[in-house]
C-alpha cells in the first residue's frame, strides 16, 4: 500500500513569475492543493523535503499528510502531478489533491511483471506488456504503490487479461476486463537473406538474314 508521509507547506500569497523566481531562490517549490470543499490554494514546500519524499517513494502514488502553516489540522492529500524541468529534472511544481480517508479515490497504478514467462525462458518468446498502468478505485488507505503480476506460467500464445489480475483487497477497476495486460509472442524469425540475383540469361544473337541483292545485281547475275 502507498505509504503516508508528512510534509510541511506554507501558504503562497504572491503569484506570478517574479514570485515563483523568488520562491525558487529561497530553496522552495511552488505547489497547489485542490479538491474537497475548498478552493484551490497556492502553497510552497521546501525543495529538499519534496526531493526526499519523491526519492523514497516506491511508486507514482504518494499520500501525504500536509501540515500547512497557520492551520490547526493537517490535510490528507495525494500527489497528483509533479512537473519536472526538461533539462536536469528539477521539480518545478507540484499538484496536491485533497482526499478523505472515508471517500473513494481514483488513481492510475503502475503494472509490473514478476517472474520470467516460461515461453520466454524456454522457447525464446517475447513478453509484451500492453498496459503500463491500471486505473483503479479504492479508499486512500488501500491505495497500492504498484500492482505486480506473476507472468511465469505464460507460454507462447498465452495472455493475462485485466479480469485475471489479482487486485489487493479493497481495490477495484473499471477498465474493461477483456483488455490484455501481458502476452507472450512467438520468437522473431529472421528472414533468410535474399537469394542471389539470378544471372541474366546470355543474350541470344540471331543470325542476321542475308539482305536481298539489289535489283540491278540480280539481273547481272542472270546474264
Backbone as a chain_set.jsonl record, in Angstrom:
{"seq": "XXXXXXXXXXXXXXXXXXXXXXXXXXXXXXXXXXXXXXXXXXXXXXXXXXXXXXXXXXXXXXXXXXXXXXXXXXXXXXXXXXXXXXXXXXXXXXXXXXXXXXXXXXXXXXXXXXXXXXXXXXXXXXXXXXXXXXXXXXXXXXXXXXXXXXXXXXXXXXXXXXXXXXXXXXXXXXXXXXXXXXXXXXXXXXXXXXXXXXXXXXXXXXXXXXXXXXXXXXXXXXX", "coords": {"N": [[0.832, -1.189, 0.0], [0.322, 2.338, -0.538], [2.587, 4.461, 1.043], [2.087, 6.725, 3.756], [3.214, 9.922, 4.087], [4.628, 12.665, 5.938], [4.491, 16.159, 5.335], [5.572, 19.451, 5.285], [4.066, 22.551, 4.55], [3.659, 25.918, 3.333], [1.476, 28.748, 3.02], [1.051, 30.461, -0.073], [1.149, 33.663, -1.035], [1.942, 35.673, -2.83], [1.833, 35.789, -6.339], [2.67, 34.895, -9.762], [5.4, 35.253, -12.187], [7.715, 36.514, -11.16], [7.373, 36.146, -8.429], [7.477, 33.378, -8.294], [10.114, 32.938, -9.089], [11.421, 34.074, -6.914], [10.608, 32.348, -4.877], [11.869, 29.99, -5.687], [14.521, 30.763, -5.527], [14.767, 30.869, -2.832], [14.92, 28.29, -2.128], [12.625, 26.746, -2.334], [9.616, 25.147, -3.647], [6.958, 25.887, -5.81], [3.487, 25.093, -5.274], [0.164, 23.63, -5.378], [-2.952, 22.991, -3.819], [-5.918, 21.23, -4.292], [-9.401, 20.248, -4.572], [-11.906, 18.484, -2.633], [-13.881, 20.451, -0.405], [-12.81, 22.927, -0.482], [-11.484, 25.841, -2.157], [-8.996, 25.894, -4.798], [-5.736, 26.198, -3.49], [-2.837, 28.118, -3.339], [0.417, 26.951, -2.561], [3.649, 26.428, -1.013], [6.526, 24.369, -0.832], [9.459, 23.094, 0.793], [12.307, 22.522, -1.221], [14.173, 20.531, -0.608], [12.688, 18.864, 1.019], [10.621, 17.888, -0.637], [12.106, 16.618, -2.598], [13.3, 14.583, -1.097], [11.014, 13.172, -0.391], [10.056, 12.251, -2.883], [12.192, 10.701, -3.729], [12.165, 8.515, -2.048], [9.846, 7.267, -2.609], [7.951, 4.432, -3.563], [6.341, 4.132, -5.733], [4.26, 5.89, -8.142], [2.103, 6.955, -6.85], [1.539, 8.882, -4.104], [0.704, 9.36, -0.851], [0.214, 12.074, 1.271], [0.493, 13.723, 4.385], [-0.361, 16.805, 4.837], [0.978, 19.454, 6.54], [-0.02, 22.476, 6.965], [1.117, 25.69, 7.432], [-0.308, 27.719, 9.906], [-2.771, 26.503, 9.968], [-4.957, 24.604, 11.985], [-5.372, 21.887, 11.757], [-4.137, 18.994, 10.004], [-3.972, 18.171, 6.484], [-5.02, 15.528, 4.413], [-3.613, 14.393, 1.455], [-3.175, 13.558, -2.011], [-0.384, 13.164, -4.051], [-0.765, 14.526, -7.018], [0.299, 15.446, -9.463], [3.56, 15.993, -10.716], [5.683, 18.368, -11.89], [8.513, 18.429, -13.901], [11.688, 19.874, -14.73], [12.689, 20.053, -18.138], [15.389, 19.775, -18.695], [17.783, 18.436, -16.672], [15.863, 17.734, -14.745], [14.827, 18.909, -12.421], [12.425, 19.579, -9.828], [9.631, 21.461, -10.628], [6.989, 22.213, -10.072], [4.185, 21.269, -8.035], [1.19, 19.425, -7.802], [-1.279, 18.913, -5.461], [-3.866, 16.746, -4.423], [-6.569, 17.025, -2.452], [-7.871, 14.621, -0.225], [-10.188, 12.349, 1.415], [-10.218, 10.085, 4.121], [-12.38, 8.374, 4.195], [-13.534, 8.386, 1.721], [-13.823, 7.261, -1.634], [-11.131, 7.11, -3.967], [-9.716, 7.846, -7.182], [-7.127, 6.492, -9.153], [-4.161, 5.995, -11.137], [-2.338, 3.152, -11.283], [0.884, 1.744, -11.498], [1.593, -1.18, -13.475], [3.41, -4.123, -12.948], [5.465, -6.661, -14.133], [6.307, -9.826, -12.785], [8.671, -12.469, -12.321], [9.787, -14.853, -14.851], [8.479, -15.497, -17.922], [7.481, -18.734, -18.997], [7.395, -19.282, -21.712], [9.168, -17.44, -22.65], [11.541, -18.021, -21.33], [12.145, -20.712, -22.009], [11.467, -21.105, -24.684], [12.153, -18.992, -26.24], [10.382, -16.881, -26.651], [8.729, -13.622, -26.666], [7.98, -11.287, -24.169], [5.224, -9.255, -24.002], [3.989, -6.191, -22.913], [0.994, -4.767, -22.673], [-0.514, -3.005, -21.165], [0.562, -0.42, -19.209], [-0.191, 0.76, -16.876], [-2.872, 0.669, -14.467], [-6.135, 1.772, -14.135], [-7.587, 2.432, -11.129], [-9.843, 2.161, -8.291], [-10.319, 3.036, -4.94], [-10.228, 3.21, -1.32], [-8.244, 5.706, 0.353], [-6.488, 4.475, 2.223], [-6.121, 1.986, 1.154], [-4.68, 2.251, -1.124], [-2.496, 1.065, -3.542], [1.086, 1.016, -4.145], [2.113, -0.144, -6.423], [0.997, -2.602, -8.772], [1.665, -5.887, -8.911], [2.208, -8.527, -11.195], [2.342, -11.931, -11.679], [3.99, -13.508, -14.226], [5.116, -15.897, -14.868], [3.988, -18.363, -15.618], [3.169, -18.178, -18.192], [2.978, -19.337, -21.513], [4.036, -19.46, -24.971], [1.824, -17.599, -26.885], [0.0, -17.381, -24.826], [-1.892, -15.251, -22.58], [-2.495, -12.616, -20.195], [-5.342, -11.217, -18.953], [-7.187, -8.267, -17.942], [-9.194, -9.079, -16.197], [-8.011, -11.216, -14.978], [-6.083, -10.312, -13.323], [-4.839, -10.269, -10.103], [-6.191, -8.268, -7.699], [-5.401, -6.072, -4.965], [-6.93, -6.275, -1.687], [-9.901, -4.42, -1.335], [-9.542, -2.898, -3.564], [-10.617, -1.942, -6.768], [-11.34, -2.014, -10.314], [-12.344, -0.16, -13.197], [-11.69, -0.67, -15.707], [-12.003, -2.319, -18.859], [-12.624, -5.751, -18.55], [-11.722, -7.478, -20.465], [-9.457, -6.532, -21.659], [-6.098, -6.973, -22.724], [-3.304, -7.439, -20.699], [-0.721, -8.573, -20.391], [1.226, -10.589, -22.601], [2.65, -13.381, -24.37], [4.645, -13.466, -27.104], [5.457, -15.197, -30.184], [8.86, -16.175, -30.978], [10.91, -13.892, -32.797], [11.392, -14.473, -36.155], [14.089, -14.433, -38.202], [14.286, -13.258, -41.467], [15.325, -15.218, -44.234], [18.365, -14.506, -45.934], [18.151, -12.598, -48.902], [17.86, -14.347, -51.936], [20.609, -14.848, -54.137], [20.893, -12.696, -56.862], [19.535, -13.824, -59.866], [21.6, -14.7, -62.512], [21.736, -12.797, -65.45], [20.237, -14.033, -68.342], [22.207, -15.229, -71.063], [22.612, -13.195, -73.864], [20.888, -13.938, -76.767], [22.1, -14.167, -79.878], [20.834, -13.709, -82.892], [21.189, -15.159, -86.115], [22.035, -13.052, -88.64], [19.847, -12.272, -91.208], [20.42, -12.695, -94.649], [20.546, -9.949, -96.68], [18.513, -9.226, -99.466], [19.895, -9.052, -102.746], [20.594, -6.114, -104.511], [18.314, -4.971, -106.95], [19.451, -4.507, -109.439], [21.891, -5.932, -109.381], [20.998, -8.566, -109.256], [19.966, -8.949, -111.781], [22.251, -8.787, -113.347], [23.52, -11.1, -112.584], [22.044, -13.086, -113.858], [22.692, -12.888, -116.45]], "CA": [[0.0, 0.0, 0.0], [1.076, 3.587, -0.601], [2.946, 4.958, 2.359], [1.648, 8.077, 4.062], [4.342, 10.697, 4.593], [4.307, 14.007, 6.4], [5.151, 17.208, 4.569], [5.213, 20.797, 5.743], [3.856, 23.523, 3.478], [3.222, 27.256, 3.748], [0.632, 29.41, 2.031], [1.747, 31.33, -1.02], [0.271, 34.8, -1.323], [2.405, 36.352, -4.047], [1.77, 34.942, -7.522], [3.354, 35.455, -10.921], [6.735, 34.733, -12.466], [8.723, 37.067, -10.243], [7.172, 35.493, -7.133], [7.966, 31.999, -8.431], [11.582, 33.0, -9.074], [11.838, 34.346, -5.54], [10.398, 31.111, -4.126], [12.912, 29.038, -6.067], [15.794, 31.247, -4.992], [14.745, 30.608, -1.395], [15.007, 26.841, -1.921], [11.292, 26.156, -2.228], [8.948, 24.775, -4.892], [5.539, 26.258, -5.777], [2.546, 23.968, -5.298], [-1.236, 23.991, -5.205], [-3.804, 21.911, -3.341], [-7.303, 21.42, -4.712], [-10.252, 19.116, -4.235], [-12.666, 18.629, -1.4], [-14.832, 21.566, -0.39], [-12.081, 24.188, -0.52], [-10.991, 26.328, -3.431], [-7.558, 25.643, -4.964], [-4.946, 27.087, -2.624], [-1.4, 28.093, -3.664], [1.308, 26.609, -1.462], [5.049, 26.196, -1.359], [7.187, 23.386, 0.026], [10.909, 23.139, 0.649], [12.8, 21.637, -2.273], [14.84, 19.357, -0.038], [11.664, 17.964, 1.554], [9.909, 17.204, -1.716], [13.063, 15.704, -3.245], [13.425, 13.413, -0.222], [9.755, 12.432, -0.487], [9.984, 11.568, -4.174], [13.268, 9.722, -3.86], [11.858, 7.334, -1.241], [8.545, 6.724, -2.998], [8.058, 3.183, -4.302], [5.561, 4.261, -6.958], [3.862, 7.231, -8.52], [1.037, 7.433, -5.967], [2.097, 9.208, -2.794], [-0.205, 10.013, 0.089], [0.942, 12.928, 2.201], [-0.233, 14.469, 5.418], [0.149, 18.166, 4.693], [0.89, 20.357, 7.681], [0.027, 23.815, 6.386], [1.332, 26.697, 8.476], [-1.46, 28.556, 10.212], [-3.971, 25.69, 10.092], [-4.931, 23.805, 13.2], [-5.395, 20.459, 11.432], [-3.434, 18.618, 8.782], [-4.816, 17.717, 5.378], [-4.554, 14.359, 3.683], [-3.62, 14.716, 0.023], [-2.475, 12.675, -2.944], [0.444, 13.876, -5.021], [-1.46, 14.294, -8.272], [1.179, 15.689, -10.613], [4.846, 16.636, -10.442], [6.275, 18.902, -13.112], [9.972, 18.444, -13.852], [12.379, 20.631, -15.763], [13.103, 19.155, -19.223], [16.835, 19.567, -18.588], [18.189, 18.309, -15.273], [14.821, 17.043, -13.997], [14.465, 19.55, -11.159], [10.99, 19.733, -9.599], [9.194, 22.832, -10.892], [5.667, 22.498, -9.497], [3.505, 20.072, -7.528], [-0.251, 19.491, -7.565], [-1.811, 18.022, -4.428], [-5.314, 16.562, -4.471], [-7.076, 16.74, -1.112], [-8.731, 13.434, -0.159], [-10.712, 11.993, 2.733], [-9.959, 8.676, 4.404], [-13.587, 7.563, 4.025], [-14.07, 8.588, 0.374], [-13.091, 6.55, -2.676], [-10.31, 7.921, -4.854], [-9.315, 7.235, -8.446], [-5.685, 6.632, -9.386], [-3.527, 5.086, -12.09], [-1.278, 2.445, -10.566], [1.73, 1.008, -12.445], [1.594, -2.644, -13.516], [4.787, -4.624, -13.012], [5.553, -8.112, -14.318], [7.28, -10.533, -11.957], [8.981, -13.784, -12.85], [10.141, -14.966, -16.266], [7.495, -16.343, -18.595], [8.033, -19.994, -19.496], [7.563, -19.167, -23.145], [10.365, -16.628, -22.896], [12.711, -18.715, -20.769], [12.458, -21.999, -22.643], [11.134, -21.191, -26.105], [12.622, -17.807, -26.957], [9.316, -15.923, -26.934], [8.896, -12.232, -26.229], [6.91, -10.803, -23.303], [4.691, -7.966, -24.431], [3.141, -5.564, -21.9], [0.079, -3.865, -23.365], [-0.977, -1.999, -20.203], [1.619, 0.003, -18.291], [-0.809, 1.119, -15.601], [-4.264, 0.251, -14.342], [-6.989, 2.743, -13.45], [-8.243, 1.742, -10.017], [-10.621, 2.94, -7.341], [-10.196, 2.468, -3.593], [-10.051, 4.178, -0.241], [-6.83, 6.101, 0.449], [-5.667, 3.546, 3.0], [-5.901, 0.77, 0.365], [-4.02, 2.612, -2.378], [-1.213, 0.371, -3.707], [2.156, 1.698, -4.875], [2.252, -0.821, -7.706], [0.308, -3.884, -8.831], [2.595, -6.849, -9.51], [1.52, -9.652, -11.84], [3.247, -13.058, -11.954], [3.83, -13.951, -15.616], [5.997, -17.054, -15.072], [3.283, -19.517, -16.188], [2.749, -17.905, -19.573], [3.662, -19.953, -22.638], [3.85, -18.703, -26.204], [0.412, -17.51, -27.248], [-0.814, -17.126, -23.641], [-2.065, -13.848, -22.215], [-3.173, -12.286, -18.94], [-6.28, -10.13, -19.17], [-7.457, -7.469, -16.745], [-10.022, -9.856, -15.264], [-7.181, -12.23, -14.339], [-5.087, -9.66, -12.468], [-5.268, -10.269, -8.702], [-6.152, -6.931, -7.121], [-5.367, -6.061, -3.494], [-8.229, -6.133, -1.021], [-10.424, -3.059, -1.299], [-9.218, -2.215, -4.813], [-11.381, -2.38, -7.937], [-11.017, -1.285, -11.533], [-13.432, -0.033, -14.158], [-11.14, -0.982, -17.019], [-12.641, -3.488, -19.465], [-11.963, -6.987, -18.101], [-11.202, -8.237, -21.604], [-8.213, -5.953, -22.163], [-4.892, -7.772, -22.482], [-2.252, -6.724, -19.975], [0.56, -9.195, -20.746], [1.13, -11.732, -23.506], [3.938, -13.888, -24.849], [4.632, -13.579, -28.55], [6.452, -16.136, -30.72], [10.153, -15.548, -31.26], [11.042, -13.265, -34.101], [12.14, -15.295, -37.107], [14.775, -13.59, -39.157], [14.096, -13.683, -42.844], [16.533, -15.708, -44.888], [18.899, -13.485, -46.834], [17.591, -12.662, -50.252], [18.644, -15.198, -52.84], [21.454, -14.081, -55.052], [20.187, -12.355, -58.095], [19.777, -14.773, -60.95], [22.388, -14.071, -63.57], [20.948, -12.529, -66.646], [20.441, -15.03, -69.408], [23.045, -14.679, -72.127], [21.855, -12.676, -74.997], [20.897, -14.814, -77.94], [22.332, -13.369, -81.082], [20.289, -14.42, -84.044], [21.95, -14.988, -87.355], [21.458, -11.982, -89.43], [19.397, -12.71, -92.519], [21.118, -12.055, -95.766], [19.679, -8.998, -97.346], [18.428, -9.489, -100.917], [20.75, -8.188, -103.538], [19.908, -5.031, -105.204], [17.664, -5.437, -108.162], [20.388, -4.463, -110.577], [22.869, -7.003, -109.238], [20.349, -9.823, -109.583], [19.835, -9.047, -113.242], [23.572, -9.051, -113.895], [23.897, -12.485, -112.318], [21.343, -13.967, -114.791], [23.272, -12.773, -117.791]], "C": [[0.878, 1.255, 0.0], [1.35, 4.091, 0.813], [2.474, 6.398, 2.533], [2.799, 8.819, 4.719], [3.86, 12.071, 5.046], [5.126, 15.029, 5.629], [4.65, 18.555, 5.058], [5.11, 21.742, 4.558], [3.444, 24.859, 4.078], [2.369, 27.865, 2.64], [1.467, 30.347, 1.163], [0.786, 32.451, -1.407], [0.66, 35.518, -2.605], [2.417, 35.368, -5.211], [2.505, 35.617, -8.677], [4.781, 34.942, -11.053], [7.783, 35.227, -11.495], [8.611, 36.418, -8.873], [7.693, 34.06, -7.171], [9.487, 31.975, -8.407], [12.103, 33.221, -7.663], [11.713, 33.093, -4.678], [11.519, 30.123, -4.411], [14.27, 29.462, -5.529], [15.907, 31.003, -3.491], [14.778, 29.107, -1.092], [13.674, 26.157, -1.761], [10.734, 25.875, -3.621], [7.485, 25.194, -4.789], [4.649, 25.021, -5.904], [1.132, 24.514, -5.192], [-1.969, 22.771, -4.678], [-5.232, 22.232, -3.746], [-8.085, 20.167, -4.361], [-10.95, 19.338, -2.91], [-13.625, 19.808, -1.51], [-14.129, 22.914, -0.501], [-11.694, 24.559, -1.942], [-9.504, 25.979, -3.561], [-6.742, 26.671, -4.203], [-3.469, 26.982, -2.976], [-0.563, 27.84, -2.413], [2.752, 26.638, -1.946], [5.634, 25.213, -0.347], [8.689, 23.485, -0.203], [11.372, 22.102, -0.375], [13.43, 20.375, -1.692], [13.813, 18.361, 0.494], [10.965, 17.193, 0.443], [10.841, 16.253, -2.455], [13.237, 14.432, -2.415], [12.18, 12.54, -0.312], [9.7, 11.624, -1.773], [11.037, 10.481, -4.303], [12.985, 8.438, -3.09], [10.526, 6.695, -1.619], [8.736, 5.476, -3.846], [7.323, 3.257, -5.632], [5.189, 5.701, -7.215], [2.812, 7.814, -7.583], [1.575, 7.629, -4.561], [1.036, 9.933, -1.973], [0.609, 10.841, 1.072], [-0.022, 13.551, 3.201], [0.364, 15.863, 5.439], [-0.101, 18.97, 5.959], [1.092, 21.769, 7.138], [0.105, 24.837, 7.507], [0.084, 27.554, 8.661], [-2.756, 27.778, 10.344], [-3.853, 24.789, 11.319], [-4.893, 22.31, 12.94], [-4.63, 20.213, 10.129], [-4.412, 18.134, 7.728], [-4.173, 16.506, 4.707], [-4.678, 14.646, 2.186], [-2.835, 13.672, -0.754], [-1.646, 13.539, -3.882], [-0.119, 13.552, -6.402], [-0.555, 14.451, -9.485], [2.436, 16.407, -10.156], [5.428, 17.08, -11.774], [7.782, 19.003, -12.93], [10.533, 19.296, -14.978], [12.838, 19.673, -16.859], [14.595, 18.855, -19.207], [17.209, 19.534, -17.114], [17.164, 17.63, -14.397], [14.429, 17.663, -12.674], [12.949, 19.703, -11.051], [10.608, 21.197, -9.761], [7.89, 23.181, -10.186], [5.024, 21.186, -9.073], [2.021, 20.367, -7.349], [-0.617, 18.458, -6.505], [-3.326, 17.951, -4.577], [-5.796, 16.15, -3.089], [-8.034, 15.555, -1.155], [-9.198, 13.228, 1.272], [-10.536, 10.498, 2.929], [-11.18, 7.795, 4.171], [-14.247, 7.777, 2.668], [-13.183, 7.894, -0.653], [-12.299, 7.533, -3.534], [-10.006, 7.13, -6.116], [-7.828, 7.495, -8.661], [-5.252, 5.647, -10.459], [-2.316, 4.464, -11.412], [-0.444, 1.652, -11.576], [1.542, -0.504, -12.32], [3.031, -3.109, -13.7], [4.77, -6.142, -13.129], [6.612, -8.689, -13.394], [7.475, -11.934, -12.519], [9.348, -13.719, -14.327], [9.17, -15.942, -16.911], [8.16, -17.598, -19.153], [8.29, -19.937, -21.0], [8.752, -18.327, -23.546], [11.617, -17.398, -22.497], [13.122, -19.931, -21.582], [12.215, -22.064, -24.143], [11.469, -19.927, -26.882], [11.552, -16.8, -27.306], [9.627, -14.535, -26.39], [7.706, -11.827, -25.37], [6.496, -9.415, -23.751], [3.758, -7.433, -23.355], [2.286, -4.508, -22.585], [-0.439, -2.761, -22.469], [0.157, -1.671, -19.249], [1.07, 0.388, -16.925], [-2.275, 0.711, -15.643], [-5.028, 1.308, -13.565], [-7.777, 2.014, -12.374], [-9.03, 2.724, -9.163], [-10.538, 2.248, -5.99], [-10.223, 3.591, -2.565], [-8.57, 4.524, -0.128], [-5.959, 5.09, 1.18], [-5.335, 2.269, 2.22], [-5.124, 1.027, -0.922], [-2.673, 1.903, -2.509], [-0.195, 1.239, -4.432], [2.243, 1.172, -6.295], [1.465, -2.123, -7.634], [1.218, -4.844, -9.588], [1.827, -8.073, -10.01], [2.561, -10.715, -12.172], [2.983, -13.592, -13.357], [4.571, -15.255, -15.891], [5.3, -18.239, -15.732], [2.913, -19.327, -17.652], [3.62, -18.648, -20.584], [3.398, -19.114, -23.884], [2.379, -18.757, -26.609], [-0.505, -17.25, -26.061], [-0.871, -15.635, -23.348], [-2.716, -13.744, -20.847], [-4.038, -11.065, -19.213], [-6.555, -9.412, -17.845], [-8.251, -8.273, -15.727], [-9.208, -10.884, -14.491], [-6.102, -11.627, -13.43], [-5.584, -9.674, -11.023], [-5.095, -8.879, -8.087], [-6.096, -7.014, -5.598], [-6.772, -5.874, -2.919], [-8.645, -4.667, -0.986], [-10.181, -2.275, -2.573], [-10.048, -2.801, -5.944], [-10.96, -1.549, -9.14], [-12.239, -1.244, -12.434], [-12.943, -0.28, -15.579], [-11.807, -2.246, -17.552], [-11.908, -4.76, -19.061], [-11.337, -7.784, -19.241], [-9.906, -7.662, -22.172], [-7.029, -6.846, -21.796], [-3.841, -6.912, -21.79], [-0.874, -7.237, -20.358], [0.294, -10.349, -21.707], [2.534, -12.145, -23.928], [3.823, -14.143, -26.343], [5.677, -14.588, -29.017], [7.768, -15.422, -30.98], [10.181, -14.962, -32.658], [11.915, -14.136, -34.997], [12.767, -14.373, -38.132], [14.567, -14.149, -40.558], [15.418, -14.142, -43.432], [17.048, -14.631, -45.818], [18.374, -13.688, -48.231], [18.49, -13.503, -51.142], [19.449, -14.333, -53.784], [20.701, -13.842, -56.34], [20.551, -13.348, -59.188], [20.516, -14.061, -62.069], [21.531, -13.902, -64.804], [21.265, -13.562, -67.715], [21.286, -14.42, -70.511], [22.201, -14.249, -73.31], [21.992, -13.625, -76.18], [21.016, -13.949, -79.177], [21.85, -14.177, -82.272], [21.11, -14.124, -85.278], [21.252, -13.963, -88.223], [21.07, -12.509, -90.799], [20.113, -11.936, -93.612], [20.147, -11.155, -96.495], [19.639, -9.32, -98.84], [19.295, -8.53, -101.687], [19.919, -7.126, -104.23], [19.354, -5.56, -106.508], [18.593, -5.502, -109.345], [21.37, -5.595, -110.538], [22.289, -8.333, -109.603], [20.258, -10.018, -111.094], [21.163, -9.385, -113.864], [23.951, -10.508, -113.697], [23.244, -13.432, -113.311], [21.988, -13.924, -116.181], [24.405, -13.744, -117.971]], "O": [[2.016, 1.237, 0.471], [0.457, 4.138, 1.659], [2.463, 7.183, 1.585], [3.301, 8.411, 5.766], [2.827, 12.567, 4.597], [6.293, 14.802, 5.31], [3.448, 18.764, 5.223], [5.962, 21.735, 3.669], [2.94, 24.917, 5.2], [2.53, 27.532, 1.466], [2.449, 30.938, 1.612], [-0.252, 32.214, -2.025], [-0.206, 35.924, -3.379], [2.938, 34.258, -5.095], [2.912, 36.774, -8.572], [5.305, 34.284, -10.154], [8.641, 34.463, -11.053], [9.623, 36.163, -8.221], [8.28, 33.581, -6.2], [10.088, 31.101, -7.781], [13.105, 32.629, -7.263], [12.583, 32.802, -3.857], [12.054, 29.495, -3.497], [15.074, 28.623, -5.123], [17.009, 30.939, -2.946], [14.676, 28.702, 0.066], [13.584, 25.106, -1.127], [11.295, 26.299, -4.632], [6.83, 24.894, -3.791], [5.01, 24.039, -6.553], [0.926, 25.703, -4.949], [-1.647, 21.642, -5.047], [-5.703, 23.355, -3.57], [-7.525, 19.164, -3.917], [-10.625, 20.261, -2.163], [-14.119, 20.116, -2.595], [-14.794, 23.945, -0.605], [-11.59, 23.7, -2.817], [-8.824, 25.789, -2.553], [-7.021, 27.869, -4.263], [-2.896, 25.894, -2.925], [-0.797, 28.427, -1.357], [3.03, 26.843, -3.127], [5.282, 25.227, 0.833], [9.134, 23.91, -1.269], [10.897, 20.966, -0.395], [13.241, 19.28, -2.222], [14.033, 17.151, 0.433], [10.74, 15.989, 0.562], [10.409, 15.188, -2.896], [13.312, 13.333, -2.965], [12.275, 11.313, -0.309], [9.339, 10.447, -1.757], [10.791, 9.448, -4.926], [13.509, 7.381, -3.44], [10.122, 5.698, -1.022], [9.579, 5.454, -4.743], [7.65, 2.519, -6.561], [5.725, 6.619, -6.594], [2.644, 9.032, -7.523], [2.011, 6.68, -3.907], [0.539, 10.988, -2.367], [1.587, 10.354, 1.64], [-1.175, 13.855, 2.894], [1.447, 16.083, 5.982], [-1.241, 19.143, 6.391], [2.217, 22.201, 6.884], [-0.728, 24.852, 8.413], [-0.5, 28.046, 7.695], [-3.757, 28.337, 10.792], [-2.777, 24.283, 11.637], [-4.44, 21.541, 13.788], [-4.5, 21.096, 9.281], [-5.536, 17.737, 8.037], [-2.966, 16.463, 4.47], [-5.725, 15.088, 1.715], [-1.953, 12.999, -0.219], [-2.138, 14.521, -4.439], [0.035, 12.435, -6.895], [-0.639, 13.668, -10.431], [2.386, 17.31, -9.32], [5.638, 16.268, -12.675], [8.273, 19.574, -11.956], [9.927, 19.421, -16.042], [13.329, 18.587, -16.553], [15.017, 17.791, -19.66], [16.975, 20.502, -16.391], [17.528, 17.006, -13.401], [13.762, 17.012, -11.869], [12.268, 19.928, -12.052], [11.186, 22.072, -9.116], [7.704, 24.317, -9.75], [5.275, 20.134, -9.661], [1.639, 21.411, -6.82], [-0.302, 17.276, -6.64], [-3.985, 18.96, -4.826], [-5.475, 15.063, -2.609], [-8.908, 15.49, -2.019], [-8.685, 13.839, 2.21], [-10.693, 9.727, 1.982], [-11.036, 6.589, 3.97], [-15.4, 7.392, 2.478], [-11.956, 7.932, -0.56], [-12.748, 8.649, -3.792], [-10.035, 5.899, -6.116], [-7.334, 8.587, -8.382], [-5.881, 4.609, -10.667], [-1.384, 5.164, -11.017], [-1.005, 0.957, -12.423], [1.358, -1.038, -11.226], [3.775, -2.554, -14.509], [4.139, -6.827, -12.324], [7.688, -8.111, -13.235], [6.566, -12.511, -13.115], [9.236, -12.673, -14.967], [9.061, -17.09, -16.481], [9.257, -17.539, -19.708], [9.28, -20.478, -21.492], [9.286, -18.475, -24.645], [12.612, -17.425, -23.222], [14.309, -20.156, -21.817], [12.703, -22.977, -24.809], [11.11, -19.802, -28.053], [11.769, -15.944, -28.164], [10.651, -14.313, -25.744], [6.557, -11.997, -25.778], [7.325, -8.512, -23.863], [2.838, -8.131, -22.928], [2.794, -3.476, -23.025], [-0.773, -1.681, -22.956], [0.66, -2.554, -18.555], [1.792, 0.346, -15.928], [-2.838, 0.447, -16.706], [-4.624, 1.697, -12.469], [-8.54, 1.093, -12.666], [-8.901, 3.942, -9.294], [-10.67, 1.027, -5.899], [-10.24, 4.771, -2.913], [-7.722, 3.705, -0.483], [-4.809, 4.872, 0.797], [-4.395, 1.553, 2.564], [-4.934, 0.113, -1.723], [-1.791, 2.113, -1.677], [-0.562, 2.095, -5.237], [2.423, 1.932, -7.246], [1.288, -2.684, -6.553], [1.507, -4.637, -10.767], [0.926, -8.581, -9.342], [3.543, -10.438, -12.86], [1.888, -14.073, -13.648], [4.647, -15.68, -17.044], [5.974, -19.056, -16.359], [2.39, -20.248, -18.279], [4.848, -18.594, -20.516], [2.617, -18.164, -23.843], [1.775, -19.828, -26.667], [-1.677, -16.928, -26.257], [-0.027, -14.86, -23.797], [-3.4, -14.663, -20.398], [-3.548, -10.021, -19.644], [-6.196, -9.898, -16.773], [-8.01, -8.163, -14.524], [-9.66, -11.377, -13.458], [-5.305, -12.356, -12.84], [-6.657, -9.138, -10.745], [-3.975, -8.381, -7.973], [-6.677, -7.923, -5.004], [-7.675, -5.376, -3.592], [-7.849, -3.788, -0.652], [-10.569, -1.11, -2.665], [-10.167, -4.02, -6.063], [-10.308, -0.514, -9.001], [-13.06, -2.162, -12.44], [-13.696, -0.118, -16.54], [-12.14, -3.146, -16.78], [-10.69, -4.84, -19.213], [-10.513, -8.667, -19.004], [-9.318, -8.253, -23.078], [-6.969, -7.399, -20.698], [-3.53, -5.807, -22.235], [0.037, -6.451, -20.62], [-0.745, -11.005, -21.63], [3.479, -11.36, -23.851], [2.999, -14.943, -26.786], [6.672, -14.813, -28.328], [7.793, -14.208, -31.181], [9.55, -15.479, -33.58], [13.037, -14.489, -34.636], [12.079, -13.632, -38.835], [14.663, -15.354, -40.79], [16.474, -13.562, -43.181], [16.258, -13.912, -46.43], [18.179, -14.816, -48.683], [19.715, -13.386, -51.106], [19.034, -13.242, -54.175], [19.966, -14.702, -56.826], [21.721, -13.666, -59.401], [20.127, -12.981, -62.514], [20.714, -14.757, -65.145], [22.423, -13.907, -67.949], [21.119, -13.252, -70.863], [21.212, -14.885, -73.675], [23.093, -14.051, -76.531], [20.156, -13.12, -79.477], [22.419, -15.219, -82.6], [21.641, -13.029, -85.469], [20.051, -14.026, -88.485], [21.887, -13.129, -91.478], [20.367, -10.736, -93.518], [19.054, -11.574, -96.875], [20.674, -9.66, -99.412], [19.42, -7.356, -101.339], [18.721, -7.267, -104.475], [19.893, -6.502, -107.089], [18.535, -6.43, -110.153], [21.665, -6.178, -111.58], [22.977, -9.165, -110.195], [20.45, -11.121, -111.606], [21.224, -10.178, -114.803], [24.628, -11.095, -114.541], [23.809, -14.487, -113.601], [21.823, -14.847, -116.978], [25.014, -13.79, -119.04]]}, "num_chains": 1, "name": "protein.A"}
